Coordinates of C-alpha atoms in Angstrom, one line a residue:
X1 CA 24.6 34.3 -53.1
X2 CA 23.0 37.1 -51.0
X3 CA 20.9 35.0 -48.6
X4 CA 22.4 35.1 -45.1
X5 CA 21.2 31.6 -44.2
X6 CA 22.2 30.0 -47.5
X7 CA 25.7 31.5 -47.5
X8 CA 26.4 30.5 -43.9
X9 CA 25.1 27.0 -44.6
X10 CA 27.5 26.8 -47.6
X11 CA 30.5 27.8 -45.5
X12 CA 29.5 25.1 -43.0
X13 CA 29.4 22.5 -45.8
X14 CA 25.6 22.2 -45.9
X15 CA 23.6 22.4 -49.1
X16 CA 20.8 25.0 -49.5
X17 CA 18.2 22.2 -49.7
X18 CA 19.2 20.5 -46.4
X19 CA 17.0 22.1 -43.8
X20 CA 17.4 19.9 -40.8
X21 CA 19.5 22.4 -38.9
X22 CA 17.9 25.6 -40.2
X23 CA 16.3 26.5 -36.9
X24 CA 19.6 26.0 -35.0
X25 CA 21.5 28.0 -37.6
X26 CA 19.0 30.9 -37.6
X27 CA 19.3 31.1 -33.8
X28 CA 23.1 31.3 -34.0
X29 CA 23.1 33.7 -36.9
X30 CA 20.8 36.0 -35.0
X31 CA 23.1 35.9 -32.0
X32 CA 26.0 36.9 -34.2
X33 CA 24.0 39.7 -35.9
X34 CA 23.2 41.0 -32.4
X35 CA 27.0 41.0 -31.6
X36 CA 27.7 42.9 -34.8
X37 CA 25.0 45.4 -33.9
X38 CA 26.6 46.0 -30.5
X39 CA 29.9 46.5 -32.4
X40 CA 28.2 49.2 -34.5
X41 CA 28.2 47.1 -37.6
X42 CA 25.1 46.9 -39.8
X43 CA 21.8 48.7 -39.5
X44 CA 21.0 50.9 -36.5
X45 CA 18.1 48.6 -35.4
X46 CA 19.0 45.1 -34.4
X47 CA 18.7 42.9 -37.5
X48 CA 17.4 39.3 -37.3
X49 CA 16.6 36.6 -39.9
X50 CA 13.8 34.1 -39.8
X51 CA 14.4 32.2 -43.0
X52 CA 16.5 32.2 -46.2
X53 CA 14.9 35.3 -47.6
X54 CA 16.9 37.7 -45.4
X55 CA 19.9 39.0 -47.4
X56 CA 23.3 40.5 -46.8
X57 CA 22.2 43.5 -48.8
X58 CA 19.5 44.2 -46.3
X59 CA 22.0 43.9 -43.4
X60 CA 24.9 45.8 -45.0
X61 CA 22.9 48.3 -47.1
X62 CA 24.8 49.9 -49.9
X63 CA 28.2 49.2 -48.2
X64 CA 30.7 47.1 -50.1
X65 CA 33.6 47.5 -47.7
X66 CA 32.4 45.2 -44.9
X67 CA 32.5 41.9 -46.7
X68 CA 34.3 40.6 -43.6
X69 CA 30.9 40.5 -41.9
X70 CA 30.1 37.4 -43.9
X71 CA 33.2 35.6 -42.9
X72 CA 32.9 36.8 -39.3
X73 CA 29.3 35.5 -39.1
X74 CA 30.2 32.1 -40.6
X75 CA 33.1 31.6 -38.3
X76 CA 31.2 32.6 -35.2
X77 CA 28.3 30.4 -36.2
X78 CA 30.7 27.5 -36.8
X79 CA 32.0 27.8 -33.3
X80 CA 28.5 27.8 -31.9
X81 CA 27.0 25.1 -34.1
X82 CA 29.9 22.8 -34.9
X83 CA 33.0 23.5 -32.9
X84 CA 36.2 21.8 -34.2
X85 CA 37.6 18.9 -32.1
X86 CA 41.1 20.0 -32.7
X87 CA 42.4 22.7 -30.4
X88 CA 44.8 24.0 -33.1
X89 CA 41.9 24.5 -35.5
X90 CA 39.8 26.1 -32.7
X91 CA 42.7 28.5 -32.0
X92 CA 43.0 29.3 -35.7
X93 CA 39.3 30.1 -36.0
X94 CA 39.3 32.2 -32.8
X95 CA 42.4 34.1 -34.1
X96 CA 40.5 34.9 -37.4
X97 CA 37.5 36.0 -35.5
X98 CA 39.6 38.3 -33.3
X99 CA 41.3 39.9 -36.3
X100 CA 38.0 40.4 -38.1
X101 CA 36.5 42.0 -35.0
X102 CA 39.4 44.4 -34.7
X103 CA 39.2 45.3 -38.4
X104 CA 35.4 45.9 -38.2
X105 CA 35.9 48.0 -35.0
X106 CA 38.6 50.0 -36.7
X107 CA 36.5 50.6 -39.8
X108 CA 33.5 51.8 -37.9
X109 CA 35.5 53.8 -35.3
X110 CA 37.3 55.6 -38.1
X111 CA 33.9 56.6 -39.6
X112 CA 32.6 58.0 -36.3
X113 CA 35.7 60.2 -35.7

């Protein structure tokens, strides 16, 4: 599954056909893609999606070592779109996000050196 929107929907427990929240999800996904761009991840120009046709391949290019971008995007969108009620689940998700951010920063910082 290479579609950015479809893969995020799947990780949120939504089916590809269910489009009631697509506008909201697209807005949140684009916010996360902007954050990734500011971290130096992805294409040089800010990348944004408008529907399910935008793909991870377009965002990541030929790279195969940044699969964490998919998890990072889904976790960040989940916090924006459907935050958990449990504080322990919220803390676990925030911890995963922090680790993925650190790893992505480290990966890209190493390449720039």
